């Protein structure tokens, strides 16, 4: 009988945070959103889970919760790139220098940008975000 299971498993949705803030983020989500995120929220915790579950590669996401955190968040998540971790950037929809940041992420090899309307406090259909969406389309990023 032929096996239809993939030989490589990719986990596409993993939020990671710097070790020094990960527990605070998880505690905040529990308190403010009323659910418990799975895992530790750290790179080391994700790698433990990958090893236990047979996942070979993970797409890793960070969220810039305010415009002032966009560049710092992206520098950190891009620095996590390894053969087994594929970073996705984050731009807060109200970040003023979004064109430069989209280009910088693309030049760094980032293929996508994460939005999180709950934590960024803006609805996806807010017209103020439309110019950012257009730039992402023009730069051929998901």
Short mmCIF file of N, CA and C in Angstrom, two decimals:
data_model
loop_
_atom_site.label_atom_id
_atom_site.label_comp_id
_atom_site.label_asym_id
_atom_site.label_seq_id
_atom_site.Cartn_x
_atom_site.Cartn_y
_atom_site.Cartn_z
N UNK A 1 0.84 -1.18 0.00
CA UNK A 1 0.00 0.00 0.00
C UNK A 1 0.89 1.24 0.00
N UNK A 2 0.57 2.19 -0.85
CA UNK A 2 1.35 3.42 -0.96
C UNK A 2 1.08 4.32 0.24
N UNK A 3 2.11 5.01 0.67
CA UNK A 3 1.96 5.95 1.78
C UNK A 3 1.72 7.34 1.22
N UNK A 4 0.72 8.03 1.74
CA UNK A 4 0.40 9.38 1.30
C UNK A 4 0.83 10.43 2.32
N UNK A 5 1.57 10.01 3.31
CA UNK A 5 2.05 10.95 4.31
C UNK A 5 3.26 11.70 3.75
N UNK A 6 3.32 13.01 4.01
CA UNK A 6 4.47 13.77 3.53
C UNK A 6 5.75 13.35 4.25
N UNK A 7 6.87 13.48 3.55
CA UNK A 7 8.15 13.15 4.19
C UNK A 7 8.67 14.32 5.01
N UNK A 8 8.20 15.52 4.71
CA UNK A 8 8.59 16.70 5.48
C UNK A 8 7.32 17.39 5.95
N UNK A 9 7.27 17.71 7.22
CA UNK A 9 6.10 18.37 7.78
C UNK A 9 6.45 19.83 8.04
N UNK A 10 5.60 20.73 7.53
CA UNK A 10 5.74 22.17 7.73
C UNK A 10 4.59 22.65 8.59
N UNK A 11 4.90 23.31 9.69
CA UNK A 11 3.89 23.92 10.55
C UNK A 11 3.87 25.40 10.19
N UNK A 12 2.73 25.88 9.72
CA UNK A 12 2.67 27.21 9.11
C UNK A 12 2.33 28.36 10.06
N UNK A 13 1.94 28.09 11.29
CA UNK A 13 1.47 29.19 12.13
C UNK A 13 2.00 29.05 13.56
N UNK A 14 3.10 29.75 13.83
CA UNK A 14 3.74 29.68 15.15
C UNK A 14 4.17 31.07 15.59
N UNK A 15 3.58 31.54 16.68
CA UNK A 15 3.99 32.83 17.23
C UNK A 15 5.18 32.60 18.15
N UNK A 16 6.20 33.41 17.95
CA UNK A 16 7.38 33.35 18.83
C UNK A 16 7.69 34.75 19.34
N UNK A 17 8.32 34.77 20.50
CA UNK A 17 8.67 36.03 21.15
C UNK A 17 10.05 35.87 21.78
N UNK A 18 10.76 36.96 21.98
CA UNK A 18 12.03 36.87 22.69
C UNK A 18 11.83 36.21 24.06
N UNK A 19 12.82 35.43 24.47
CA UNK A 19 12.75 34.69 25.73
C UNK A 19 12.33 35.59 26.91
N UNK A 20 12.86 36.81 26.94
CA UNK A 20 12.63 37.67 28.11
C UNK A 20 11.20 38.19 28.21
N UNK A 21 10.41 38.14 27.13
CA UNK A 21 9.03 38.64 27.20
C UNK A 21 7.97 37.56 26.92
N UNK A 22 8.37 36.39 26.48
CA UNK A 22 7.41 35.36 26.05
C UNK A 22 6.39 35.03 27.14
N UNK A 23 6.83 34.79 28.35
CA UNK A 23 5.89 34.42 29.40
C UNK A 23 4.92 35.55 29.70
N UNK A 24 5.40 36.79 29.67
CA UNK A 24 4.51 37.93 29.90
C UNK A 24 3.45 38.03 28.80
N UNK A 25 3.84 37.76 27.57
CA UNK A 25 2.88 37.80 26.46
C UNK A 25 1.82 36.71 26.65
N UNK A 26 2.26 35.51 26.98
CA UNK A 26 1.32 34.40 27.18
C UNK A 26 0.37 34.71 28.34
N UNK A 27 0.90 35.23 29.43
CA UNK A 27 0.06 35.60 30.57
C UNK A 27 -0.95 36.68 30.19
N UNK A 28 -0.52 37.64 29.39
CA UNK A 28 -1.40 38.72 28.95
C UNK A 28 -2.53 38.19 28.07
N UNK A 29 -2.21 37.28 27.17
CA UNK A 29 -3.24 36.68 26.32
C UNK A 29 -4.26 35.92 27.16
N UNK A 30 -3.77 35.15 28.12
CA UNK A 30 -4.67 34.43 29.02
C UNK A 30 -5.61 35.38 29.75
N UNK A 31 -5.05 36.44 30.28
CA UNK A 31 -5.81 37.40 31.08
C UNK A 31 -6.77 38.24 30.22
N UNK A 32 -6.28 38.76 29.11
CA UNK A 32 -7.07 39.71 28.32
C UNK A 32 -7.98 39.06 27.28
N UNK A 33 -7.58 37.91 26.76
CA UNK A 33 -8.35 37.28 25.69
C UNK A 33 -9.09 36.03 26.15
N UNK A 34 -8.72 35.52 27.33
CA UNK A 34 -9.45 34.41 27.90
C UNK A 34 -9.12 33.05 27.33
N UNK A 35 -7.99 32.90 26.71
CA UNK A 35 -7.58 31.57 26.25
C UNK A 35 -6.09 31.37 26.52
N UNK A 36 -5.70 30.12 26.59
CA UNK A 36 -4.31 29.79 26.86
C UNK A 36 -3.61 29.36 25.57
N UNK A 37 -2.66 30.16 25.11
CA UNK A 37 -1.91 29.75 23.92
C UNK A 37 -1.15 28.45 24.17
N UNK A 38 -1.00 27.66 23.13
CA UNK A 38 -0.25 26.42 23.24
C UNK A 38 1.24 26.73 23.20
N UNK A 39 2.00 26.07 24.00
CA UNK A 39 3.46 26.19 23.98
C UNK A 39 3.98 27.31 24.85
N UNK A 40 5.29 27.50 24.74
CA UNK A 40 5.99 28.49 25.57
C UNK A 40 6.14 29.84 24.89
N UNK A 41 5.94 29.89 23.58
CA UNK A 41 6.08 31.14 22.85
C UNK A 41 7.53 31.53 22.57
N UNK A 42 8.45 30.61 22.82
CA UNK A 42 9.88 30.89 22.62
C UNK A 42 10.43 30.03 21.49
N UNK A 43 11.55 30.43 20.95
CA UNK A 43 12.21 29.64 19.92
C UNK A 43 12.63 28.29 20.49
N UNK A 44 13.19 28.29 21.68
CA UNK A 44 13.63 27.02 22.27
C UNK A 44 12.43 26.10 22.53
N UNK A 45 11.33 26.66 23.00
CA UNK A 45 10.13 25.86 23.22
C UNK A 45 9.57 25.30 21.92
N UNK A 46 9.59 26.10 20.87
CA UNK A 46 9.12 25.65 19.57
C UNK A 46 9.99 24.51 19.05
N UNK A 47 11.30 24.65 19.21
CA UNK A 47 12.19 23.58 18.74
C UNK A 47 11.95 22.28 19.51
N UNK A 48 11.67 22.37 20.80
CA UNK A 48 11.33 21.16 21.57
C UNK A 48 10.09 20.49 20.98
N UNK A 49 9.06 21.30 20.72
CA UNK A 49 7.82 20.77 20.14
C UNK A 49 8.06 20.17 18.75
N UNK A 50 8.89 20.82 17.96
CA UNK A 50 9.21 20.31 16.63
C UNK A 50 9.85 18.93 16.73
N UNK A 51 10.78 18.80 17.65
CA UNK A 51 11.48 17.53 17.84
C UNK A 51 10.52 16.42 18.26
N UNK A 52 9.63 16.75 19.19
CA UNK A 52 8.68 15.76 19.70
C UNK A 52 7.65 15.34 18.66
N UNK A 53 7.27 16.26 17.78
CA UNK A 53 6.18 15.98 16.85
C UNK A 53 6.63 15.62 15.44
N UNK A 54 7.92 15.70 15.17
CA UNK A 54 8.41 15.36 13.84
C UNK A 54 8.29 16.46 12.82
N UNK A 55 8.00 17.67 13.26
CA UNK A 55 7.92 18.81 12.35
C UNK A 55 9.34 19.23 12.00
N UNK A 56 9.59 19.40 10.71
CA UNK A 56 10.94 19.75 10.25
C UNK A 56 11.14 21.25 10.07
N UNK A 57 10.07 21.97 9.72
CA UNK A 57 10.18 23.39 9.43
C UNK A 57 8.95 24.11 9.96
N UNK A 58 9.16 25.31 10.50
CA UNK A 58 8.06 26.12 11.00
C UNK A 58 8.13 27.53 10.42
N UNK A 59 6.96 28.04 10.05
CA UNK A 59 6.83 29.46 9.74
C UNK A 59 6.60 30.15 11.08
N UNK A 60 7.41 31.17 11.35
CA UNK A 60 7.34 31.84 12.65
C UNK A 60 6.84 33.27 12.47
N UNK A 61 5.95 33.65 13.38
CA UNK A 61 5.26 34.93 13.30
C UNK A 61 5.49 35.74 14.57
N UNK A 62 5.70 37.01 14.39
CA UNK A 62 5.72 37.94 15.50
C UNK A 62 4.66 39.00 15.20
N UNK A 63 4.20 39.71 16.20
CA UNK A 63 3.17 40.72 16.00
C UNK A 63 3.65 42.06 16.54
N UNK A 64 3.70 43.06 15.67
CA UNK A 64 4.00 44.42 16.09
C UNK A 64 2.71 45.02 16.63
N UNK A 65 2.56 45.06 17.94
CA UNK A 65 1.30 45.50 18.54
C UNK A 65 1.08 47.01 18.47
N UNK A 66 2.12 47.75 18.14
CA UNK A 66 1.99 49.20 17.98
C UNK A 66 2.92 49.65 16.87
N UNK A 67 2.65 50.81 16.26
CA UNK A 67 3.55 51.31 15.22
C UNK A 67 4.99 51.44 15.68
N UNK A 68 5.20 51.81 16.95
CA UNK A 68 6.56 52.02 17.45
C UNK A 68 7.36 50.73 17.57
N UNK A 69 6.70 49.57 17.51
CA UNK A 69 7.40 48.29 17.65
C UNK A 69 7.66 47.57 16.32
N UNK A 70 7.26 48.16 15.22
CA UNK A 70 7.38 47.48 13.92
C UNK A 70 8.82 47.11 13.59
N UNK A 71 9.71 48.07 13.60
CA UNK A 71 11.09 47.80 13.17
C UNK A 71 11.80 46.84 14.12
N UNK A 72 11.64 47.03 15.41
CA UNK A 72 12.27 46.15 16.40
C UNK A 72 11.74 44.72 16.26
N UNK A 73 10.43 44.59 16.14
CA UNK A 73 9.82 43.27 15.99
C UNK A 73 10.35 42.57 14.75
N UNK A 74 10.41 43.29 13.65
CA UNK A 74 10.87 42.67 12.40
C UNK A 74 12.35 42.32 12.43
N UNK A 75 13.16 43.19 13.01
CA UNK A 75 14.59 42.85 13.11
C UNK A 75 14.76 41.55 13.89
N UNK A 76 13.99 41.42 14.98
CA UNK A 76 14.13 40.22 15.80
C UNK A 76 13.64 38.98 15.07
N UNK A 77 12.45 39.02 14.48
CA UNK A 77 11.93 37.80 13.83
C UNK A 77 12.78 37.41 12.63
N UNK A 78 13.29 38.38 11.88
CA UNK A 78 14.17 38.06 10.75
C UNK A 78 15.46 37.42 11.25
N UNK A 79 15.94 37.85 12.41
CA UNK A 79 17.18 37.27 12.95
C UNK A 79 17.01 35.82 13.39
N UNK A 80 15.79 35.35 13.48
CA UNK A 80 15.53 33.96 13.88
C UNK A 80 15.59 32.99 12.70
N UNK A 81 15.76 33.50 11.49
CA UNK A 81 15.79 32.65 10.30
C UNK A 81 16.88 31.59 10.42
N UNK A 82 16.49 30.36 10.18
CA UNK A 82 17.39 29.21 10.12
C UNK A 82 16.81 28.27 9.07
N UNK A 83 17.46 27.17 8.81
CA UNK A 83 16.91 26.20 7.86
C UNK A 83 15.55 25.69 8.31
N UNK A 84 15.32 25.65 9.61
CA UNK A 84 14.06 25.11 10.12
C UNK A 84 13.04 26.17 10.54
N UNK A 85 13.39 27.45 10.44
CA UNK A 85 12.48 28.53 10.81
C UNK A 85 12.38 29.56 9.68
N UNK A 86 11.16 29.81 9.23
CA UNK A 86 10.90 30.76 8.15
C UNK A 86 10.15 31.95 8.75
N UNK A 87 10.78 33.12 8.82
CA UNK A 87 10.12 34.26 9.45
C UNK A 87 9.11 34.95 8.54
N UNK A 88 8.04 35.44 9.16
CA UNK A 88 7.05 36.31 8.53
C UNK A 88 7.08 37.62 9.31
N UNK A 89 7.14 38.73 8.59
CA UNK A 89 7.21 40.04 9.24
C UNK A 89 5.87 40.49 9.78
N UNK A 90 5.88 41.65 10.43
CA UNK A 90 4.65 42.25 10.96
C UNK A 90 4.74 43.75 10.80
N UNK A 91 3.66 44.32 10.28
CA UNK A 91 3.58 45.78 10.18
C UNK A 91 2.26 46.22 10.77
N UNK A 92 2.33 47.12 11.72
CA UNK A 92 1.09 47.69 12.26
C UNK A 92 0.49 48.56 11.15
N UNK A 93 -0.81 48.43 10.88
CA UNK A 93 -1.42 49.18 9.78
C UNK A 93 -1.29 50.70 9.86
N UNK A 94 -0.99 51.24 11.03
CA UNK A 94 -0.83 52.68 11.15
C UNK A 94 0.63 53.13 11.16
N UNK A 95 1.54 52.21 10.88
CA UNK A 95 2.97 52.55 10.81
C UNK A 95 3.21 53.46 9.60
N UNK A 96 3.80 54.61 9.85
CA UNK A 96 3.94 55.62 8.80
C UNK A 96 4.92 55.24 7.68
N UNK A 97 6.02 54.64 8.02
CA UNK A 97 7.06 54.34 7.01
C UNK A 97 6.89 52.92 6.46
N UNK A 98 5.65 52.53 6.19
CA UNK A 98 5.35 51.16 5.77
C UNK A 98 6.02 50.79 4.45
N UNK A 99 6.17 51.74 3.51
CA UNK A 99 6.79 51.41 2.22
C UNK A 99 8.23 50.94 2.41
N UNK A 100 8.98 51.66 3.20
CA UNK A 100 10.38 51.27 3.45
C UNK A 100 10.45 49.93 4.18
N UNK A 101 9.55 49.71 5.12
CA UNK A 101 9.59 48.47 5.89
C UNK A 101 9.20 47.28 5.03
N UNK A 102 8.21 47.43 4.17
CA UNK A 102 7.84 46.34 3.26
C UNK A 102 9.02 46.00 2.36
N UNK A 103 9.67 47.01 1.82
CA UNK A 103 10.84 46.77 0.95
C UNK A 103 11.98 46.11 1.72
N UNK A 104 12.22 46.59 2.95
CA UNK A 104 13.29 46.01 3.77
C UNK A 104 13.01 44.53 4.06
N UNK A 105 11.77 44.21 4.39
CA UNK A 105 11.41 42.81 4.65
C UNK A 105 11.59 41.96 3.39
N UNK A 106 11.17 42.49 2.26
CA UNK A 106 11.32 41.74 1.00
C UNK A 106 12.81 41.51 0.71
N UNK A 107 13.62 42.52 0.89
CA UNK A 107 15.07 42.39 0.66
C UNK A 107 15.69 41.38 1.62
N UNK A 108 15.11 41.23 2.80
CA UNK A 108 15.61 40.26 3.79
C UNK A 108 15.12 38.84 3.49
N UNK A 109 14.32 38.70 2.43
CA UNK A 109 13.83 37.38 2.05
C UNK A 109 12.52 36.97 2.68
N UNK A 110 11.88 37.90 3.39
CA UNK A 110 10.60 37.60 4.03
C UNK A 110 9.53 37.54 2.95
N UNK A 111 8.70 36.52 3.02
CA UNK A 111 7.67 36.29 2.00
C UNK A 111 6.29 36.77 2.40
N UNK A 112 6.09 37.08 3.70
CA UNK A 112 4.76 37.45 4.15
C UNK A 112 4.79 38.43 5.30
N UNK A 113 3.64 39.04 5.52
CA UNK A 113 3.47 40.01 6.61
C UNK A 113 2.23 39.62 7.41
N UNK A 114 2.38 39.56 8.72
CA UNK A 114 1.33 39.16 9.65
C UNK A 114 0.61 40.39 10.19
N UNK A 115 -0.72 40.32 10.15
CA UNK A 115 -1.56 41.30 10.83
C UNK A 115 -2.33 40.57 11.90
N UNK A 116 -2.61 41.25 12.99
CA UNK A 116 -3.39 40.64 14.06
C UNK A 116 -4.31 41.73 14.61
N UNK A 117 -5.50 41.82 14.04
CA UNK A 117 -6.38 42.95 14.34
C UNK A 117 -6.71 43.08 15.83
N UNK A 118 -6.81 41.97 16.53
CA UNK A 118 -7.14 42.05 17.96
C UNK A 118 -6.02 42.75 18.72
N UNK A 119 -4.79 42.34 18.50
CA UNK A 119 -3.67 42.89 19.25
C UNK A 119 -3.18 44.22 18.68
N UNK A 120 -3.48 44.48 17.41
CA UNK A 120 -3.08 45.75 16.81
C UNK A 120 -4.19 46.80 16.93
N UNK A 121 -5.33 46.41 17.45
CA UNK A 121 -6.45 47.33 17.69
C UNK A 121 -6.92 48.07 16.44
N UNK A 122 -7.03 47.35 15.33
CA UNK A 122 -7.52 47.95 14.10
C UNK A 122 -8.20 46.86 13.28
N UNK A 123 -9.34 47.20 12.71
CA UNK A 123 -10.07 46.23 11.90
C UNK A 123 -9.40 46.09 10.53
N UNK A 124 -9.40 44.90 9.97
CA UNK A 124 -8.76 44.68 8.66
C UNK A 124 -9.35 45.54 7.54
N UNK A 125 -10.62 45.93 7.67
CA UNK A 125 -11.25 46.74 6.62
C UNK A 125 -11.18 48.24 6.91
N UNK A 126 -10.35 48.64 7.86
CA UNK A 126 -10.15 50.06 8.14
C UNK A 126 -9.41 50.68 6.95
N UNK A 127 -9.99 51.68 6.35
CA UNK A 127 -9.43 52.29 5.14
C UNK A 127 -8.03 52.85 5.34
N UNK A 128 -7.66 53.15 6.57
CA UNK A 128 -6.30 53.67 6.83
C UNK A 128 -5.25 52.62 6.51
N UNK A 129 -5.63 51.34 6.49
CA UNK A 129 -4.68 50.26 6.18
C UNK A 129 -4.58 49.97 4.69
N UNK A 130 -5.48 50.50 3.89
CA UNK A 130 -5.50 50.16 2.46
C UNK A 130 -4.20 50.50 1.72
N UNK A 131 -3.58 51.66 1.97
CA UNK A 131 -2.30 51.94 1.27
C UNK A 131 -1.22 50.89 1.60
N UNK A 132 -1.20 50.40 2.83
CA UNK A 132 -0.24 49.35 3.20
C UNK A 132 -0.54 48.08 2.41
N UNK A 133 -1.81 47.70 2.33
CA UNK A 133 -2.18 46.51 1.57
C UNK A 133 -1.74 46.64 0.11
N UNK A 134 -1.94 47.82 -0.46
CA UNK A 134 -1.54 48.05 -1.86
C UNK A 134 -0.03 47.88 -2.03
N UNK A 135 0.74 48.39 -1.08
CA UNK A 135 2.20 48.25 -1.15
C UNK A 135 2.61 46.79 -1.07
N UNK A 136 1.97 46.04 -0.21
CA UNK A 136 2.27 44.61 -0.07
C UNK A 136 1.99 43.89 -1.39
N UNK A 137 0.88 44.23 -2.02
CA UNK A 137 0.54 43.63 -3.32
C UNK A 137 1.59 44.01 -4.36
N UNK A 138 1.96 45.28 -4.40
CA UNK A 138 2.96 45.74 -5.37
C UNK A 138 4.31 45.06 -5.17
N UNK A 139 4.65 44.75 -3.94
CA UNK A 139 5.93 44.11 -3.65
C UNK A 139 5.85 42.59 -3.75
N UNK A 140 4.67 42.06 -4.07
CA UNK A 140 4.46 40.62 -4.27
C UNK A 140 4.80 39.82 -3.02
N UNK A 141 4.24 40.26 -1.92
CA UNK A 141 4.39 39.58 -0.63
C UNK A 141 3.00 39.14 -0.19
N UNK A 142 2.91 38.01 0.52
CA UNK A 142 1.58 37.60 0.99
C UNK A 142 1.31 38.18 2.36
#
